CSV table of C-alpha atoms in Angstrom, one decimal:
chain,number,residue,atom,x,y,z
A,1,MET,CA,93.2,82.7,33.7
A,2,ASN,CA,93.0,85.6,31.3
A,3,THR,CA,91.8,85.2,27.7
A,4,HIS,CA,90.3,87.2,24.8
A,5,ALA,CA,87.5,86.6,22.4
A,6,ASP,CA,85.8,88.7,19.8
A,7,VAL,CA,82.5,88.0,21.3
A,8,VAL,CA,81.5,86.5,24.7
A,9,VAL,CA,78.1,84.8,24.8
A,10,ILE,CA,76.7,84.3,28.4
A,11,GLY,CA,74.2,81.5,28.3
A,12,ALA,CA,74.4,78.1,26.3
A,13,GLY,CA,70.7,77.9,25.6
A,14,PRO,CA,69.6,77.3,22.0
A,15,ALA,CA,69.8,81.1,21.1
A,16,GLY,CA,73.2,81.5,22.6
A,17,LEU,CA,74.5,78.4,20.8
A,18,VAL,CA,73.0,79.4,17.4
A,19,LEU,CA,74.7,82.8,17.8
A,20,ALA,CA,78.0,81.2,18.6
A,21,GLU,CA,77.8,78.9,15.6
A,22,ALA,CA,76.8,81.7,13.3
A,23,LEU,CA,79.7,83.8,14.5
A,24,ALA,CA,82.2,81.0,14.2
A,25,ARG,CA,81.1,80.5,10.6
A,26,ARG,CA,82.0,84.1,10.1
A,27,GLY,CA,85.5,83.7,11.5
A,28,GLN,CA,84.9,85.1,14.9
A,29,LYS,CA,86.5,83.8,18.1
A,30,VAL,CA,83.8,83.2,20.6
A,31,ALA,CA,83.7,82.3,24.3
A,32,VAL,CA,80.5,80.8,25.6
A,33,VAL,CA,79.9,81.0,29.4
A,34,GLU,CA,77.2,78.6,30.9
A,35,LYS,CA,76.3,78.4,34.6
A,36,GLN,CA,75.1,74.8,34.3
A,37,ALA,CA,77.9,72.1,34.5
A,38,ASP,CA,76.0,70.2,31.8
A,39,PRO,CA,75.0,72.8,29.2
A,40,ALA,CA,73.3,70.0,27.0
A,41,HIS,CA,70.7,69.5,29.7
A,42,GLY,CA,67.6,71.6,29.5
A,43,PRO,CA,64.4,70.6,31.4
A,44,GLN,CA,62.0,73.1,29.6
A,45,GLY,CA,60.2,72.3,26.5
A,46,ALA,CA,59.5,74.6,23.4
A,47,LEU,CA,57.1,74.7,20.5
A,48,LEU,CA,59.2,75.1,17.4
A,49,GLN,CA,57.3,76.7,14.5
A,50,PRO,CA,58.0,75.6,10.9
A,51,VAL,CA,60.2,78.7,10.3
A,52,THR,CA,62.5,77.7,13.2
A,53,LEU,CA,62.6,74.0,12.2
A,54,ASP,CA,63.8,75.2,8.8
A,55,LEU,CA,66.5,77.4,10.3
A,56,LEU,CA,67.7,74.7,12.8
A,57,ARG,CA,68.1,72.1,10.1
A,58,ARG,CA,70.7,74.5,8.5
A,59,PHE,CA,72.7,74.2,11.8
A,60,ILE,CA,72.0,70.7,13.2
A,61,SER,CA,70.5,67.3,12.3
A,62,LEU,CA,67.1,67.3,14.2
A,63,GLN,CA,65.2,64.1,13.4
A,64,HIS,CA,61.6,64.8,12.9
A,65,SER,CA,58.6,64.3,10.7
A,66,PRO,CA,54.8,64.7,10.8
A,67,SER,CA,54.6,61.3,12.6
A,68,THR,CA,57.2,62.3,15.2
A,69,ASP,CA,55.9,62.5,18.9
A,70,GLY,CA,55.3,66.2,19.5
A,71,ALA,CA,54.6,67.1,15.9
A,72,VAL,CA,51.4,69.1,15.3
A,73,THR,CA,49.8,69.7,11.9
A,74,SER,CA,47.2,72.3,12.5
A,75,LEU,CA,45.8,74.7,15.1
A,76,GLU,CA,42.2,75.2,16.1
A,77,GLU,CA,40.6,77.9,18.3
A,78,TYR,CA,37.2,77.4,20.0
A,79,GLY,CA,34.9,79.9,21.6
A,80,PRO,CA,31.9,78.8,23.8
A,81,SER,CA,29.8,78.4,20.6
A,82,GLY,CA,32.3,76.2,18.7
A,83,LEU,CA,35.2,76.6,16.2
A,84,VAL,CA,36.3,80.2,15.5
A,85,PHE,CA,39.6,79.5,13.6
A,86,LYS,CA,41.4,76.7,12.1
A,87,GLY,CA,45.0,76.9,10.5
A,88,ASP,CA,46.8,74.1,8.7
A,89,PHE,CA,50.6,74.4,8.5
A,90,ALA,CA,50.6,72.5,5.1
A,91,THR,CA,48.5,75.3,3.4
A,92,LEU,CA,50.9,78.1,4.2
A,93,SER,CA,52.5,79.4,1.1
A,94,GLY,CA,56.3,78.9,0.9
A,95,ASN,CA,56.4,76.7,3.9
A,96,SER,CA,58.8,73.8,3.5
A,97,ILE,CA,57.9,72.1,6.7
A,98,PRO,CA,54.1,71.5,7.2
A,99,TYR,CA,54.0,71.1,10.9
A,100,ALA,CA,55.2,72.5,14.3
A,101,LEU,CA,57.2,70.4,16.7
A,102,ASN,CA,57.0,70.3,20.6
A,103,VAL,CA,60.5,69.3,21.8
A,104,ALA,CA,62.5,69.1,25.1
A,105,GLN,CA,65.2,71.8,25.0
A,106,SER,CA,67.8,69.1,25.5
A,107,GLN,CA,67.0,67.7,22.1
A,108,LEU,CA,68.2,71.1,20.7
A,109,ARG,CA,71.0,71.8,23.2
A,110,LYS,CA,72.9,68.4,22.8
A,111,PRO,CA,73.5,68.7,18.9
A,112,LEU,CA,74.1,72.4,19.2
A,113,VAL,CA,76.7,71.9,22.0
A,114,ALA,CA,78.4,69.2,19.9
A,115,ARG,CA,78.4,71.5,16.9
A,116,VAL,CA,80.0,74.5,18.7
A,117,ALA,CA,82.4,72.2,20.6
A,118,ALA,CA,83.8,71.0,17.3
A,119,ARG,CA,84.6,74.6,16.2
A,120,PRO,CA,88.2,75.5,17.1
A,121,SER,CA,87.3,79.1,17.3
A,122,VAL,CA,84.7,78.5,20.0
A,123,THR,CA,85.5,77.8,23.7
A,124,LEU,CA,82.7,76.6,26.1
A,125,TYR,CA,83.2,77.3,29.7
A,126,ALA,CA,80.6,75.2,31.5
A,127,GLY,CA,79.9,75.5,35.3
A,128,THR,CA,80.9,79.1,35.2
A,129,VAL,CA,79.1,81.9,36.9
A,130,VAL,CA,79.6,85.5,35.8
A,131,LYS,CA,80.3,87.7,38.7
A,132,ARG,CA,80.9,91.1,37.2
A,133,PHE,CA,81.5,93.2,34.2
A,134,GLU,CA,84.5,95.7,34.2
A,135,ARG,CA,85.0,98.4,31.7
A,136,THR,CA,88.7,99.0,30.8
A,137,GLU,CA,90.5,102.0,29.7
A,138,ALA,CA,90.1,100.7,26.1
A,139,GLY,CA,86.5,101.9,26.3
A,140,ASN,CA,84.1,99.2,25.0
A,141,CYS,CA,86.4,96.3,25.8
A,142,LEU,CA,84.7,94.4,28.6
A,143,THR,CA,86.0,92.0,31.1
A,144,VAL,CA,83.8,89.1,32.3
A,145,THR,CA,84.9,87.6,35.5
A,146,GLY,CA,83.7,84.1,36.0
A,147,SER,CA,83.8,81.8,39.0
A,148,THR,CA,84.5,78.2,37.9
A,149,LYS,CA,84.0,75.0,39.6
A,150,ASN,CA,87.4,75.5,41.3
A,151,PRO,CA,86.7,78.4,43.7
A,152,ALA,CA,90.3,79.3,43.9
A,153,GLU,CA,90.4,80.0,40.1
A,154,GLU,CA,88.9,82.9,38.2
A,155,LEU,CA,88.3,83.4,34.6
A,156,HIS,CA,88.9,86.8,33.1
A,157,LEU,CA,87.4,87.1,29.6
A,158,SER,CA,88.0,90.4,27.7
A,159,SER,CA,86.0,91.1,24.7
A,160,ARG,CA,84.7,94.0,22.5
A,161,TRP,CA,81.1,92.6,22.8
A,162,VAL,CA,79.2,90.6,25.4
A,163,VAL,CA,75.9,89.0,24.6
A,164,ALA,CA,73.7,88.2,27.6
A,165,ALA,CA,71.4,85.3,26.6
A,166,ASP,CA,70.9,83.8,30.1
A,167,GLY,CA,67.1,83.8,30.4
A,168,LYS,CA,64.2,85.9,31.9
A,169,LEU,CA,65.9,86.4,35.2
A,170,SER,CA,69.2,87.2,33.6
A,171,GLU,CA,71.9,88.0,36.2
A,172,SER,CA,74.2,89.4,33.4
A,173,ARG,CA,71.5,91.9,32.4
A,174,ASP,CA,71.3,93.2,36.0
A,175,LEU,CA,75.1,93.3,36.3
A,176,ALA,CA,75.4,95.4,33.1
A,177,GLY,CA,72.8,97.9,34.4
A,178,PHE,CA,69.9,97.4,32.1
A,179,ASP,CA,66.5,98.8,32.9
A,180,ALA,CA,64.4,95.7,32.7
A,181,HIS,CA,60.7,95.2,33.8
A,182,VAL,CA,59.8,91.6,34.8
A,183,GLU,CA,56.1,91.2,35.2
A,184,ASP,CA,54.3,88.3,36.7
A,185,ALA,CA,51.0,87.2,35.1
A,186,GLU,CA,47.9,87.8,37.2
A,187,TYR,CA,46.7,84.1,36.7
A,188,ALA,CA,48.5,80.8,37.4
A,189,LEU,CA,49.1,78.3,34.6
A,190,THR,CA,48.7,74.7,35.3
A,191,LEU,CA,50.2,72.0,32.9
A,192,ILE,CA,48.2,68.8,33.0
A,193,PRO,CA,50.1,65.7,31.6
A,194,LEU,CA,48.2,62.6,30.3
A,195,PRO,CA,48.8,59.8,28.0
A,196,THR,CA,47.6,60.7,24.6
A,197,PRO,CA,44.4,58.7,23.9
A,198,GLU,CA,44.6,56.4,20.9
A,199,GLY,CA,43.4,57.9,17.7
A,200,HIS,CA,43.7,61.5,18.9
A,201,PRO,CA,44.8,63.9,16.1
A,202,ARG,CA,48.0,65.9,16.2
A,203,VAL,CA,46.4,69.3,16.6
A,204,ILE,CA,46.8,72.2,19.0
A,205,ARG,CA,43.4,73.2,20.3
A,206,ALA,CA,42.8,76.4,22.2
A,207,HIS,CA,39.5,76.4,24.1
A,208,ARG,CA,38.6,79.9,25.2
A,209,ARG,CA,35.7,80.4,27.7
A,210,ALA,CA,34.5,83.2,29.9
A,211,ASP,CA,36.1,81.5,33.0
A,212,GLY,CA,39.4,80.4,31.6
A,213,MET,CA,41.4,78.8,28.8
A,214,ALA,CA,42.7,75.3,28.0
A,215,THR,CA,45.1,74.6,25.3
A,216,THR,CA,46.0,71.1,24.3
A,217,VAL,CA,49.4,70.3,22.7
A,218,SER,CA,51.1,67.0,21.8
A,219,GLY,CA,54.0,66.6,24.3
A,220,ALA,CA,57.7,66.2,23.5
A,221,ALA,CA,57.6,63.0,25.6
A,222,PRO,CA,56.5,60.1,23.5
A,223,GLY,CA,52.8,59.3,23.8
A,224,MET,CA,52.0,62.3,26.1
A,225,THR,CA,49.7,65.2,25.7
A,226,PHE,CA,49.7,68.5,27.8
A,227,VAL,CA,46.8,70.7,28.6
A,228,PHE,CA,47.9,74.2,29.4
A,229,THR,CA,45.1,75.5,31.7
A,230,HIS,CA,44.5,78.8,33.4
A,231,MET,CA,41.4,79.9,35.2
A,232,LYS,CA,39.8,83.1,36.2
A,233,ASP,CA,39.3,81.7,39.6
A,234,ARG,CA,42.6,82.6,41.3
A,235,ASP,CA,41.8,80.5,44.4
A,236,ALA,CA,41.2,77.3,42.6
A,237,ALA,CA,43.2,74.3,43.8
A,238,PRO,CA,45.7,72.6,41.4
A,239,HIS,CA,43.3,69.6,41.1
A,240,ASP,CA,40.3,71.8,40.3
A,241,PHE,CA,42.1,72.7,37.0
A,242,VAL,CA,41.9,69.1,35.9
A,243,ASP,CA,38.2,68.8,36.3
A,244,TRP,CA,37.7,72.3,34.7
A,245,ALA,CA,39.8,71.3,31.8
A,246,ALA,CA,37.9,68.2,31.1
A,247,ASP,CA,34.6,70.2,31.1
A,248,ALA,CA,36.1,72.9,28.9
A,249,VAL,CA,37.2,70.7,26.1
A,250,PHE,CA,34.2,68.3,26.3
A,251,SER,CA,31.9,69.9,23.6
A,252,GLN,CA,34.7,69.9,21.0
A,253,ASP,CA,36.8,67.1,22.0
A,254,LYS,CA,35.0,64.3,23.8
A,255,LEU,CA,37.9,61.8,23.4
A,256,LEU,CA,40.4,64.0,25.2
A,257,ALA,CA,37.9,65.3,27.8
A,258,ASP,CA,37.4,61.5,28.8
A,259,ALA,CA,41.1,61.0,28.9
A,260,ILE,CA,41.6,64.1,31.2
A,261,ALA,CA,38.9,62.8,33.6
A,262,ARG,CA,40.3,59.2,33.6
A,263,THR,CA,44.0,59.3,33.0
A,264,ALA,CA,45.4,62.8,33.8
A,265,LEU,CA,48.5,62.4,35.9
A,266,ARG,CA,47.2,64.3,38.9
A,267,ASP,CA,50.3,63.7,40.9
A,268,ARG,CA,52.5,65.3,38.2
A,269,LEU,CA,50.7,68.6,37.7
A,270,ILE,CA,53.0,71.6,37.0
A,271,GLN,CA,51.9,74.9,38.2
A,272,ILE,CA,53.8,78.1,37.2
A,273,ARG,CA,53.2,81.8,37.3
A,274,PRO,CA,54.1,83.0,33.8
A,275,GLN,CA,56.5,86.0,33.5
A,276,SER,CA,57.1,88.6,30.8
A,277,VAL,CA,60.2,90.7,30.3
A,278,ARG,CA,60.5,94.0,28.7
A,279,VAL,CA,63.6,96.0,28.3
A,280,PRO,CA,63.5,99.4,26.6
A,281,ALA,CA,66.8,99.0,24.8
A,282,TRP,CA,68.5,95.7,24.0
A,283,ARG,CA,72.1,97.2,23.9
A,284,LYS,CA,73.9,99.1,26.5
A,285,ASP,CA,77.4,100.2,25.4
A,286,GLY,CA,79.2,96.8,24.5
A,287,VAL,CA,76.6,94.5,26.1
A,288,VAL,CA,73.7,93.2,23.9
A,289,LEU,CA,70.7,91.3,25.3
A,290,LEU,CA,69.4,88.1,23.3
A,291,GLY,CA,66.4,85.9,23.9
A,292,ASP,CA,64.4,85.8,27.1
A,293,SER,CA,66.8,88.3,28.8
A,294,ALA,CA,65.7,90.9,26.3
A,295,HIS,CA,62.0,89.9,25.7
A,296,GLY,CA,60.8,86.9,27.8
A,297,MET,CA,57.4,85.9,26.7
A,298,HIS,CA,54.2,84.8,28.4
A,299,ASN,CA,53.8,80.9,28.3
A,300,ILE,CA,50.5,81.2,26.5
A,301,GLY,CA,51.1,81.7,22.8
A,302,GLY,CA,54.9,80.8,23.1
A,303,GLN,CA,57.2,82.2,20.4
A,304,GLY,CA,60.0,83.1,22.8
A,305,LEU,CA,62.5,80.6,21.6
A,306,ASN,CA,61.4,81.1,17.9
A,307,ILE,CA,62.0,84.8,18.0
A,308,SER,CA,65.2,84.3,20.0
A,309,ILE,CA,66.8,82.2,17.2
A,310,GLN,CA,65.7,84.6,14.5
A,311,ASN,CA,67.3,87.4,16.4
A,312,ALA,CA,70.5,85.4,16.9
A,313,LEU,CA,71.0,85.3,13.2
A,314,VAL,CA,70.2,89.0,12.8
A,315,LEU,CA,72.8,89.8,15.7
A,316,ALA,CA,75.5,87.6,14.1
A,317,GLU,CA,75.2,89.5,10.9
A,318,ALA,CA,75.3,93.0,12.6
A,319,LEU,CA,78.3,92.0,14.6
A,320,THR,CA,80.3,90.9,11.7
A,321,THR,CA,79.5,92.8,8.6
A,322,PHE,CA,80.4,96.4,9.4
A,323,GLU,CA,83.7,98.1,10.3
A,324,PRO,CA,84.4,98.2,13.9
A,325,GLY,CA,83.3,101.8,14.4
A,326,ARG,CA,79.8,101.1,13.1
A,327,VAL,CA,78.9,97.8,14.8
A,328,ALA,CA,76.8,99.5,17.5
A,329,GLU,CA,75.0,101.5,14.8
A,330,SER,CA,74.4,98.3,13.0
A,331,ILE,CA,73.0,96.4,16.0
A,332,ASP,CA,70.7,99.2,16.9
A,333,ALA,CA,69.4,99.4,13.3
A,334,ALA,CA,68.9,95.7,13.0
A,335,PHE,CA,67.1,95.5,16.3
A,336,ALA,CA,64.9,98.5,16.0
A,337,GLU,CA,62.4,96.9,13.7
A,338,ARG,CA,62.6,93.5,15.6
A,339,HIS,CA,62.0,95.4,18.9
A,340,ARG,CA,58.7,96.9,17.6
A,341,TYR,CA,57.6,93.5,16.3
A,342,VAL,CA,58.2,91.9,19.7
A,343,ASP,CA,56.5,94.8,21.5
A,344,GLU,CA,53.3,94.3,19.4
A,345,PHE,CA,53.4,90.5,19.9
A,346,GLN,CA,53.9,90.9,23.7
A,347,ASN,CA,50.9,93.2,23.8
A,348,ALA,CA,48.9,90.7,21.9
A,349,GLN,CA,50.1,87.8,23.9
A,350,PHE,CA,49.1,89.6,27.1
A,351,GLU,CA,45.6,89.7,25.7
A,352,LEU,CA,45.7,86.0,25.0
A,353,GLY,CA,47.1,85.3,28.4
A,354,HIS,CA,43.9,86.9,29.8
A,355,GLY,CA,42.2,85.0,27.1
A,356,PHE,CA,38.7,84.8,28.7
A,357,TRP,CA,36.0,84.9,26.1
A,358,ARG,CA,33.8,88.0,26.2
A,359,ALA,CA,30.6,88.8,24.4
A,360,ASP,CA,32.6,90.9,21.9
A,361,SER,CA,35.5,88.4,21.5
A,362,THR,CA,36.8,87.4,18.2
A,363,SER,CA,39.5,84.8,17.1
A,364,TRP,CA,43.0,85.6,18.5
A,365,PHE,CA,44.8,83.5,15.9
A,366,ASP,CA,43.0,84.7,12.8
A,367,GLY,CA,45.4,87.1,11.0
A,368,ARG,CA,48.3,86.1,13.2
A,369,PHE,CA,48.7,82.4,12.2
A,370,GLU,CA,51.0,82.9,9.2
A,371,ASP,CA,53.4,85.4,11.1
A,372,LEU,CA,53.5,83.0,14.1
A,373,SER,CA,54.3,80.0,11.9
A,374,LEU,CA,56.7,81.7,9.4
A,375,GLY,CA,57.9,84.9,11.1
A,376,GLN,CA,57.8,88.4,9.6
A,377,PRO,CA,57.3,88.1,5.8
A,378,GLU,CA,60.0,90.7,5.1
A,379,HIS,CA,62.7,88.7,7.0
A,380,ARG,CA,62.0,85.0,5.9
A,381,GLN,CA,64.3,84.8,3.1
A,382,GLN,CA,67.0,86.9,4.9
A,383,TRP,CA,67.0,84.5,7.8
A,384,ARG,CA,67.6,81.5,5.4
A,385,GLU,CA,70.4,83.3,3.8
A,386,LEU,CA,72.0,84.2,7.1
A,387,ALA,CA,71.8,80.6,8.3
A,388,ASP,CA,73.4,79.3,5.1
A,389,ARG,CA,76.2,82.1,4.9
């Protein structure tokens, strides 16, 4: 089957779907190619900052409030001697949503899929794997060939622009020949799930010590809390993380420390090796990288999805507001500043990912809390306008 679109988006994650919706609002014909048969399903979770919640409510109806499971109202950071930083979302100037929200990605994907599916100018090809890019004689016109659920049928999508938004290990990025550096973190990260103890506040608490770091976050699942834990001891067994986390938070959070020791779900620990992705250029000819395929973030400190949605709005504007001959120039100009911002954040995040407290350590979040919560000051109003346009 052969068809044409103004833009092909590879990957129906939140960033790809926001881009498709933003392009459809601007009159573009969009094809979204997704490897999963059910694009509304997403097992990962994400911490949505207030800026992202504000932008998403301009696209979908996401039911949430400060009392919602997964909502957090403030962030606290502790060193070995006690509190070194506290930030309350409600005190941020110009912030219309005074909390962050930890959600399962399926909570975002389902309404976003429904939204783009209702657009006549958007076609979603689920269960489709991109096999190759082909450059035609027309120059920047690209052909994406996908293998559908029917092995005998191939899908040929021609488009002036292809946006690869298919994750940290993006196959499309490799097919298009981008120079990407995928770096594994030195230290494993263990997620400890436990039932939230009654009366525990909705607060993110980062406990940094010389031998590791434990960060507690209200879970997207009702009544659950997760403790994101990494230790300097690389040979520690997964269950050692539980005992270490209980000890690490004890002096500041005795209620949670007791819950970790007594009710942590030791048979459901999740151990991962965080990865970061860096790509020198986010555009190569007619292919543009978006989201984790361009700048996959370390799990400690988050921000990957938040920055991706912001960049989706920037990219939609760049793809549609200039005459055809200047679109590449527009994309490069729009992403140049964002690339510098992401590079700086990834460098800082790498430091936090090795967040072991030293004698000369200071707060990591002091001076960063506002930008983490609300994004770059010079772009905040622009993002709202782009989302509403």
